[in-house]
Amino acid sequence: MKKTMTSNRMAFTGLFSAFVASLCCITPVLALLSGTTGIASTFSWIEPYRPILMGVTVLILGFAWYQKLKPRPQDIDCACEDDRPKFIQSKTFLFLITIFAGTMLAFPYYSKIFYPNSNAERQIVYVSESNVSELTYSIEGMTCAGCEAHIENEVNKLEGILEVDANYGTSLTVVKFDNSKVSANDIASAIKKTGYKIIE
């Protein structure tokens, strides 16, 4: 029984660690779904610690599995209790926790699917070449593809945006726009609205 309690605690600790490791990428999606775009970059400070948290998650879940699978000494004191564990104490439950933790750890790699592809839905607009401008913004706080999609989604809401390409690897966002319909200040405001900081 004690071993089961230990493996359960370890499983929940591993799940919590996986959640914290992915919090920097979950927050932009939650911000999009709730409509509070300004909180998107709230947990971007976690990104440098993500590899450590991922390692902690793997170690904790590995230890929980070790506790669950190691042979138990046979108790011959009392045969009156049912030997079958409750669902929360079963290997199936630990397996589900492990799958969910893995899904959380992989979240940054598939978080972009939660955002509409605004560039693909954009209608073809004919603009005078003299009105087309391109600006590059250096942005602090982008940590994954979800962050890119969050910025692209917010900027694409503006009228006159022709193309937006945010890249968390370079921390740059390139915006092509019709300067007769939208200004650089409008674009900067849309980016700041997401909670990410423009580095001047």
Backbone as JSON, one array per atom type, in Angstrom:
{
  "sequence": "MKKTMTSNRMAFTGLFSAFVASLCCITPVLALLSGTTGIASTFSWIEPYRPILMGVTVLILGFAWYQKLKPRPQDIDCACEDDRPKFIQSKTFLFLITIFAGTMLAFPYYSKIFYPNSNAERQIVYVSESNVSELTYSIEGMTCAGCEAHIENEVNKLEGILEVDANYGTSLTVVKFDNSKVSANDIASAIKKTGYKIIE",
  "N": [[0.83, -1.2, 0.0], [1.94, 1.24, 0.81], [3.89, 1.56, -1.12], [2.29, 1.94, -3.37], [1.05, 4.37, -2.77], [3.31, 6.02, -2.82], [4.1, 5.82, -5.53], [1.85, 6.95, -6.72], [1.95, 9.6, -5.72], [4.35, 10.36, -6.88], [3.65, 10.17, -9.58], [1.71, 12.2, -9.84], [3.31, 14.37, -9.16], [5.15, 14.3, -11.26], [3.4, 14.85, -13.36], [2.62, 17.46, -12.68], [5.1, 18.73, -12.92], [5.54, 18.42, -15.68], [3.44, 19.99, -16.62], [4.19, 22.54, -15.67], [6.58, 22.82, -17.09], [5.6, 23.2, -19.64], [4.11, 25.46, -19.46], [4.87, 27.97, -20.42], [4.2, 27.8, -23.06], [1.6, 26.98, -23.1], [0.15, 29.08, -22.09], [-0.14, 31.2, -24.14], [-2.05, 29.94, -25.83], [-4.21, 29.55, -24.09], [-4.7, 32.22, -23.61], [-5.59, 33.05, -26.13], [-7.93, 31.49, -26.4], [-9.45, 32.44, -24.25], [-9.63, 35.1, -24.8], [-8.09, 37.0, -23.61], [-5.61, 38.41, -24.53], [-3.33, 39.73, -23.63], [-1.99, 38.29, -21.64], [-0.34, 36.47, -22.76], [2.51, 36.28, -22.82], [3.22, 35.87, -20.21], [4.41, 33.7, -18.8], [6.83, 33.34, -20.07], [9.34, 33.47, -18.98], [9.92, 31.0, -17.97], [10.97, 29.44, -19.95], [13.95, 29.12, -20.21], [14.35, 27.24, -18.21], [13.04, 25.04, -19.0], [14.27, 22.62, -20.19], [15.38, 21.49, -17.85], [13.11, 21.07, -16.24], [11.79, 19.25, -17.88], [13.55, 17.09, -17.74], [13.35, 16.53, -14.99], [10.67, 15.73, -14.89], [10.75, 13.36, -16.44], [12.48, 11.8, -14.86], [11.02, 11.63, -12.43], [8.62, 10.35, -13.25], [9.75, 8.03, -14.22], [10.77, 6.92, -11.84], [8.35, 6.55, -10.51], [7.22, 4.56, -12.12], [9.11, 2.56, -11.67], [8.66, 2.09, -8.94], [6.08, 1.1, -9.14], [6.37, -1.21, -10.68], [8.3, -2.85, -9.48], [8.95, -5.96, -7.81], [6.72, -7.0, -5.21], [7.02, -7.86, -1.76], [5.5, -10.81, -0.61], [2.66, -10.67, 1.36], [1.55, -12.52, 4.02], [-0.01, -12.25, 6.14], [-2.75, -11.49, 6.24], [-5.47, -12.55, 4.44], [-7.76, -11.36, 3.91], [-8.39, -8.96, 2.64], [-9.25, -7.48, -0.47], [-7.09, -7.97, -3.12], [-6.85, -6.51, -5.4], [-5.89, -3.41, -6.8], [-7.24, -0.06, -6.43], [-8.54, 1.99, -9.11], [-7.11, 4.43, -9.28], [-4.75, 3.67, -8.21], [-3.67, 1.95, -9.96], [-1.75, 0.39, -12.65], [-2.71, 1.16, -15.08], [-3.77, 3.71, -14.6], [-1.4, 5.1, -13.97], [-0.16, 4.82, -16.43], [-1.87, 6.38, -18.03], [-1.43, 8.89, -16.84], [1.26, 9.19, -17.5], [1.14, 9.3, -20.32], [-0.39, 11.64, -20.62], [1.35, 13.51, -19.43], [3.49, 13.33, -21.24], [2.22, 14.35, -23.5], [1.81, 16.96, -22.64], [4.49, 17.82, -22.4], [5.24, 17.78, -25.05], [3.77, 19.82, -26.09], [4.67, 22.44, -27.06], [5.43, 21.8, -29.68], [3.18, 21.26, -31.15], [1.4, 23.29, -30.66], [0.69, 25.32, -32.4], [-1.46, 24.52, -33.93], [-3.79, 25.33, -32.72], [-4.37, 27.86, -33.48], [-5.97, 30.01, -35.85], [-5.18, 29.89, -39.33], [-4.34, 32.66, -40.46], [-2.99, 33.85, -42.6], [-3.46, 32.09, -44.71], [-6.2, 32.3, -45.06], [-6.54, 34.85, -45.92], [-7.73, 37.18, -48.26], [-6.87, 37.78, -51.66], [-5.35, 40.79, -52.23], [-5.04, 43.69, -54.14], [-2.5, 45.91, -54.26], [-1.0, 49.06, -54.58], [2.36, 49.21, -55.51], [3.91, 51.19, -54.42], [2.75, 51.64, -51.99], [3.35, 49.51, -50.41], [4.94, 48.41, -47.56], [7.6, 47.2, -45.46], [8.38, 45.97, -42.32], [10.6, 45.06, -39.67], [10.39, 43.6, -36.57], [11.96, 43.28, -33.47], [11.42, 40.99, -31.02], [10.79, 40.29, -27.64], [10.4, 37.46, -25.58], [9.13, 35.43, -27.04], [8.77, 31.96, -27.22], [8.09, 29.58, -28.47], [6.4, 27.8, -31.18], [3.73, 28.37, -30.75], [3.79, 30.92, -29.65], [4.67, 32.38, -31.84], [2.46, 32.0, -33.56], [0.51, 33.28, -32.07], [1.25, 35.99, -32.12], [1.22, 36.44, -34.92], [-1.49, 35.95, -35.44], [-2.77, 38.04, -34.03], [-1.72, 40.39, -35.26], [-2.58, 39.99, -37.86], [-5.25, 40.64, -37.68], [-5.52, 43.27, -38.2], [-6.49, 45.7, -40.62], [-5.16, 45.84, -43.88], [-2.85, 44.4, -43.61], [-0.5, 42.47, -45.23], [1.26, 40.32, -45.04], [2.56, 38.32, -42.4], [5.26, 37.22, -40.55], [6.37, 35.58, -37.93], [9.12, 34.59, -35.92], [10.3, 32.56, -33.51], [12.82, 31.55, -33.03], [14.69, 33.38, -34.04], [13.75, 35.58, -32.8], [12.42, 37.53, -34.21], [9.95, 39.42, -36.01], [8.54, 39.79, -39.09], [6.77, 42.06, -40.97], [4.67, 42.69, -43.67], [2.94, 45.27, -45.16], [0.15, 47.37, -46.15], [0.74, 50.61, -46.32], [-1.08, 52.63, -46.63], [-3.32, 51.9, -45.35], [-2.76, 50.92, -42.82], [-0.71, 51.69, -40.01], [2.74, 51.77, -38.81], [2.72, 52.16, -36.09], [0.22, 51.13, -35.37], [0.63, 48.44, -35.86], [2.71, 47.87, -34.06], [1.31, 48.33, -31.69], [-0.57, 46.25, -31.79], [1.12, 44.04, -31.51], [2.2, 44.54, -28.97], [-0.12, 44.28, -27.52], [-0.43, 41.59, -27.23], [1.21, 40.99, -25.15], [3.87, 40.54, -25.5], [7.13, 41.93, -25.7], [8.42, 44.63, -27.57], [11.62, 45.09, -28.71], [13.45, 47.93, -28.82]],
  "CA": [[0.0, 0.0, 0.0], [2.82, 2.4, 0.89], [4.53, 1.7, -2.43], [1.28, 2.48, -4.27], [0.91, 5.79, -2.44], [4.51, 6.7, -3.3], [4.07, 5.92, -7.0], [0.8, 7.93, -7.05], [2.48, 10.94, -5.46], [5.36, 10.61, -7.91], [2.95, 10.37, -10.85], [1.12, 13.54, -9.83], [4.42, 15.33, -9.17], [5.64, 14.3, -12.64], [2.4, 15.54, -14.17], [2.74, 18.88, -12.35], [6.36, 19.19, -13.51], [5.31, 18.51, -17.12], [2.58, 21.15, -16.84], [5.0, 23.76, -15.46], [7.55, 22.9, -18.2], [4.91, 23.64, -20.85], [3.3, 26.62, -19.14], [5.23, 29.11, -21.28], [3.57, 27.62, -24.37], [0.17, 26.78, -22.91], [-0.46, 30.38, -21.78], [-0.66, 31.9, -25.33], [-3.26, 29.29, -26.33], [-5.26, 29.9, -23.14], [-5.0, 33.64, -23.84], [-6.4, 33.12, -27.35], [-9.25, 30.91, -26.14], [-10.2, 33.25, -23.3], [-9.73, 36.46, -25.31], [-7.23, 37.91, -22.83], [-4.35, 38.24, -25.26], [-2.21, 40.37, -22.94], [-1.29, 37.39, -20.71], [0.35, 35.45, -23.55], [3.94, 36.13, -22.53], [3.37, 35.89, -18.76], [5.31, 32.66, -18.28], [7.97, 33.11, -20.97], [10.57, 33.37, -18.18], [10.15, 29.59, -17.66], [11.63, 28.78, -21.1], [15.31, 28.63, -19.98], [14.32, 26.12, -17.26], [12.25, 23.94, -19.59], [14.98, 21.33, -20.25], [15.53, 20.94, -16.5], [11.8, 20.58, -15.84], [11.51, 18.04, -18.66], [14.37, 16.02, -17.13], [12.74, 16.2, -13.7], [9.45, 14.99, -15.2], [11.12, 12.01, -16.87], [13.02, 11.09, -13.69], [9.95, 11.35, -11.47], [7.74, 9.32, -13.8], [10.55, 6.78, -14.25], [10.79, 6.37, -10.49], [6.99, 6.07, -10.22], [7.08, 3.26, -12.8], [9.97, 1.6, -10.94], [7.94, 1.74, -7.72], [4.89, 0.34, -9.51], [6.69, -2.49, -11.3], [9.21, -3.72, -8.73], [8.19, -7.02, -7.13], [6.36, -6.76, -3.83], [7.1, -9.05, -0.91], [4.17, -11.39, -0.37], [2.14, -10.59, 2.73], [0.73, -13.7, 4.33], [-0.7, -11.98, 7.41], [-4.21, -11.47, 6.13], [-5.96, -12.75, 3.08], [-9.14, -10.9, 3.92], [-8.58, -7.79, 1.78], [-9.18, -7.68, -1.92], [-5.73, -7.61, -3.54], [-6.88, -5.66, -6.59], [-5.79, -2.0, -6.44], [-8.23, 0.87, -6.98], [-8.1, 2.5, -10.41], [-6.11, 5.48, -9.09], [-3.51, 3.03, -7.78], [-3.35, 0.92, -10.95], [-0.77, 0.68, -13.71], [-3.45, 1.85, -16.15], [-3.83, 5.11, -14.22], [-0.04, 5.63, -14.13], [0.06, 4.89, -17.87], [-2.6, 7.56, -18.51], [-0.69, 10.06, -16.35], [2.5, 9.28, -18.3], [0.75, 9.76, -21.67], [-0.79, 13.03, -20.52], [2.58, 14.29, -19.18], [4.2, 13.38, -22.52], [1.47, 15.27, -24.35], [2.11, 18.31, -22.16], [5.87, 18.14, -22.73], [5.33, 17.99, -26.5], [2.84, 20.89, -26.45], [5.23, 23.5, -27.92], [5.62, 21.36, -31.05], [1.91, 21.23, -31.88], [0.51, 24.36, -30.17], [0.28, 26.2, -33.51], [-2.72, 24.06, -34.53], [-4.92, 25.97, -32.05], [-4.55, 29.19, -34.04], [-6.41, 30.01, -37.25], [-4.13, 30.27, -40.28], [-4.85, 33.92, -41.03], [-2.36, 34.12, -43.9], [-4.1, 31.25, -45.73], [-7.57, 32.76, -45.25], [-6.51, 36.22, -46.41], [-8.09, 37.34, -49.66], [-5.85, 38.46, -52.47], [-5.62, 42.23, -52.31], [-4.14, 44.37, -55.05], [-2.01, 47.12, -53.61], [0.02, 49.78, -55.34], [3.68, 48.86, -55.0], [4.43, 52.32, -53.64], [2.12, 51.6, -50.66], [3.79, 48.33, -49.67], [6.08, 48.62, -46.66], [7.99, 46.02, -44.69], [9.07, 46.29, -41.07], [11.04, 43.93, -38.87], [10.35, 43.9, -35.14], [12.67, 42.36, -32.58], [10.43, 40.76, -29.96], [11.26, 39.54, -26.47], [9.4, 36.63, -24.9], [8.65, 34.31, -27.85], [9.49, 30.75, -26.83], [7.7, 28.39, -29.23], [5.55, 28.04, -32.35], [2.49, 28.97, -30.27], [4.04, 32.36, -29.5], [4.68, 32.92, -33.21], [1.09, 32.01, -34.06], [-0.25, 34.27, -31.31], [1.58, 37.32, -32.67], [0.71, 36.49, -36.3], [-2.95, 36.02, -35.36], [-3.18, 39.38, -33.56], [-1.36, 41.38, -36.28], [-3.43, 39.76, -39.04], [-6.57, 41.21, -37.47], [-5.5, 44.65, -38.7], [-6.75, 45.87, -42.05], [-4.0, 46.3, -44.63], [-1.71, 43.51, -43.4], [-0.33, 41.58, -46.38], [1.95, 39.1, -44.62], [3.24, 38.38, -41.1], [6.08, 36.02, -40.3], [7.05, 35.65, -36.63], [10.05, 33.48, -35.76], [10.81, 32.59, -32.13], [14.25, 31.21, -33.06], [15.45, 34.61, -34.26], [13.05, 36.63, -32.04], [12.04, 38.59, -35.15], [8.67, 39.35, -36.71], [8.57, 40.59, -40.31], [5.4, 42.4, -41.36], [4.46, 43.4, -44.92], [1.63, 45.89, -45.01], [-0.26, 48.49, -47.01], [0.88, 51.78, -45.44], [-2.21, 53.55, -46.79], [-4.42, 51.4, -44.52], [-2.33, 50.63, -41.45], [0.57, 52.34, -39.71], [3.7, 51.02, -38.01], [2.26, 52.26, -34.69], [-0.89, 50.19, -35.19], [1.22, 47.09, -35.81], [3.41, 47.77, -32.78], [0.28, 48.23, -30.64], [-1.14, 44.9, -31.86], [2.12, 43.13, -30.95], [2.26, 44.8, -27.52], [-1.38, 43.8, -26.95], [-0.27, 40.16, -26.91], [2.01, 40.87, -23.95], [5.28, 40.43, -25.86], [7.79, 43.25, -25.68], [9.22, 45.0, -28.75], [12.93, 45.65, -28.33], [13.73, 49.08, -29.69]],
  "C": [[0.87, 1.26, 0.0], [3.49, 2.66, -0.45], [3.57, 2.33, -3.44], [1.09, 3.97, -4.03], [2.1, 6.58, -2.96], [4.47, 6.88, -4.81], [2.98, 6.89, -7.45], [1.29, 9.35, -6.85], [3.5, 11.31, -6.54], [4.69, 10.9, -9.26], [2.36, 11.78, -10.92], [2.2, 14.63, -9.84], [5.0, 15.44, -10.57], [4.7, 15.05, -13.56], [2.47, 17.05, -13.93], [4.0, 19.47, -12.99], [6.23, 19.36, -15.02], [4.45, 19.73, -17.46], [3.37, 22.45, -16.71], [5.99, 23.94, -16.62], [6.9, 23.45, -19.47], [4.09, 24.9, -20.65], [3.59, 27.81, -20.04], [4.55, 29.01, -22.65], [2.06, 27.39, -24.27], [-0.53, 28.14, -22.74], [-0.93, 31.13, -23.04], [-1.94, 31.28, -25.88], [-4.44, 29.6, -25.41], [-5.68, 31.36, -23.33], [-5.88, 33.79, -25.08], [-7.82, 32.64, -27.08], [-10.1, 31.78, -25.22], [-10.38, 34.7, -23.77], [-8.92, 37.47, -24.52], [-5.82, 37.82, -23.38], [-3.14, 38.79, -24.52], [-1.43, 39.45, -22.0], [-0.41, 36.37, -21.43], [1.79, 35.22, -23.14], [4.24, 36.04, -21.03], [4.41, 34.9, -18.25], [6.49, 32.38, -19.21], [9.29, 32.99, -20.22], [10.89, 31.91, -17.82], [10.99, 28.89, -18.73], [13.06, 28.32, -20.82], [15.37, 27.41, -19.05], [13.59, 24.9, -17.81], [13.02, 22.63, -19.7], [15.15, 20.68, -18.88], [14.21, 20.34, -16.03], [11.41, 19.32, -16.61], [12.28, 16.86, -18.08], [13.8, 15.57, -15.81], [11.48, 15.36, -13.92], [9.77, 13.54, -15.57], [11.64, 11.19, -15.69], [11.92, 10.71, -12.71], [9.03, 10.25, -11.98], [8.46, 7.98, -13.91], [10.59, 6.12, -12.89], [9.41, 5.84, -10.09], [6.75, 4.71, -10.87], [7.93, 2.19, -12.11], [9.24, 1.13, -9.68], [6.75, 0.82, -8.02], [5.24, -1.07, -9.98], [7.61, -3.4, -10.48], [8.4, -4.75, -7.94], [7.94, -6.68, -5.66], [6.58, -8.02, -3.01], [5.67, -9.54, -0.62], [3.8, -11.28, 1.1], [1.24, -11.79, 2.99], [-0.05, -13.5, 5.64], [-2.21, -12.12, 7.29], [-4.61, -11.62, 4.68], [-7.38, -12.22, 2.95], [-9.4, -9.72, 2.98], [-8.51, -8.18, 0.31], [-7.84, -7.15, -2.4], [-5.7, -6.71, -4.77], [-6.83, -4.19, -6.2], [-6.94, -1.19, -7.04], [-7.66, 1.42, -8.27], [-6.98, 3.52, -10.26], [-4.76, 4.91, -8.66], [-3.01, 2.01, -8.8], [-2.27, 1.37, -11.94], [-1.44, 1.44, -14.86], [-3.5, 3.35, -15.86], [-2.46, 5.77, -14.41], [0.3, 5.78, -15.61], [-0.62, 6.14, -18.44], [-1.92, 8.85, -18.08], [0.56, 10.28, -17.2], [2.2, 9.8, -19.7], [0.38, 11.24, -21.63], [0.42, 13.94, -20.29], [3.39, 14.42, -20.47], [3.54, 14.34, -23.5], [1.74, 16.73, -23.95], [3.53, 18.73, -22.54], [6.04, 18.44, -24.22], [4.49, 19.17, -26.98], [3.45, 21.97, -27.34], [5.34, 23.1, -29.39], [4.31, 21.3, -31.84], [0.96, 22.36, -31.48], [-0.02, 25.26, -31.28], [-1.06, 25.79, -34.12], [-3.95, 24.72, -33.9], [-5.23, 27.36, -32.62], [-5.06, 29.1, -35.47], [-5.26, 30.46, -38.14], [-4.61, 31.5, -41.04], [-4.25, 34.23, -42.39], [-3.05, 33.33, -45.01], [-5.5, 31.76, -46.05], [-7.65, 34.15, -45.87], [-6.85, 36.25, -47.9], [-6.96, 38.06, -50.39], [-6.26, 39.92, -52.62], [-4.58, 42.86, -53.22], [-3.78, 45.72, -54.46], [-0.98, 47.76, -54.52], [1.38, 49.49, -54.69], [4.29, 49.97, -54.14], [3.87, 52.34, -52.22], [2.59, 50.42, -49.81], [5.04, 48.66, -48.86], [6.37, 47.31, -45.93], [8.78, 46.47, -43.47], [9.47, 45.0, -40.36], [11.09, 44.37, -37.41], [11.14, 42.83, -34.39], [11.81, 42.22, -31.32], [11.01, 39.87, -28.86], [10.12, 38.72, -25.9], [8.85, 35.49, -25.73], [9.47, 33.07, -27.51], [9.14, 29.51, -27.64], [6.82, 28.8, -30.42], [4.22, 28.67, -31.96], [2.62, 30.47, -30.1], [4.02, 33.03, -30.86], [3.25, 33.08, -33.72], [0.25, 33.06, -33.35], [-0.01, 35.68, -31.87], [1.02, 37.46, -34.09], [-0.8, 36.67, -36.31], [-3.42, 37.44, -35.0], [-2.89, 40.45, -34.62], [-2.25, 41.23, -37.51], [-4.85, 40.27, -38.88], [-6.67, 42.64, -38.01], [-5.78, 44.68, -40.2], [-5.48, 46.37, -42.72], [-2.75, 45.45, -44.4], [-1.65, 42.54, -44.58], [0.31, 40.26, -45.97], [2.63, 39.33, -43.27], [4.01, 37.08, -40.92], [6.85, 36.23, -38.99], [7.93, 34.41, -36.49], [10.65, 33.54, -34.35], [12.3, 32.28, -32.07], [15.13, 32.44, -33.2], [14.91, 35.78, -33.44], [12.64, 37.8, -32.92], [10.65, 38.33, -35.72], [8.73, 40.32, -37.89], [7.12, 40.81, -40.76], [5.43, 43.18, -42.66], [3.06, 43.97, -44.85], [1.42, 47.02, -46.01], [-0.25, 49.73, -46.12], [-0.21, 52.83, -45.63], [-3.39, 53.14, -45.9], [-4.03, 51.17, -43.06], [-0.95, 51.24, -41.22], [1.47, 51.42, -38.88], [3.3, 51.04, -36.54], [1.12, 51.3, -34.4], [-0.36, 48.76, -35.04], [1.93, 46.87, -34.48], [2.42, 47.62, -31.63], [-0.33, 46.83, -30.61], [-0.17, 43.88, -31.25], [2.18, 43.29, -29.43], [1.0, 44.29, -26.81], [-1.29, 42.33, -26.56], [0.54, 39.95, -25.63], [3.5, 40.72, -24.23], [5.88, 41.84, -25.98], [8.59, 43.46, -26.96], [10.51, 45.63, -28.26], [13.28, 46.74, -29.33], [15.17, 49.05, -30.15]]
}
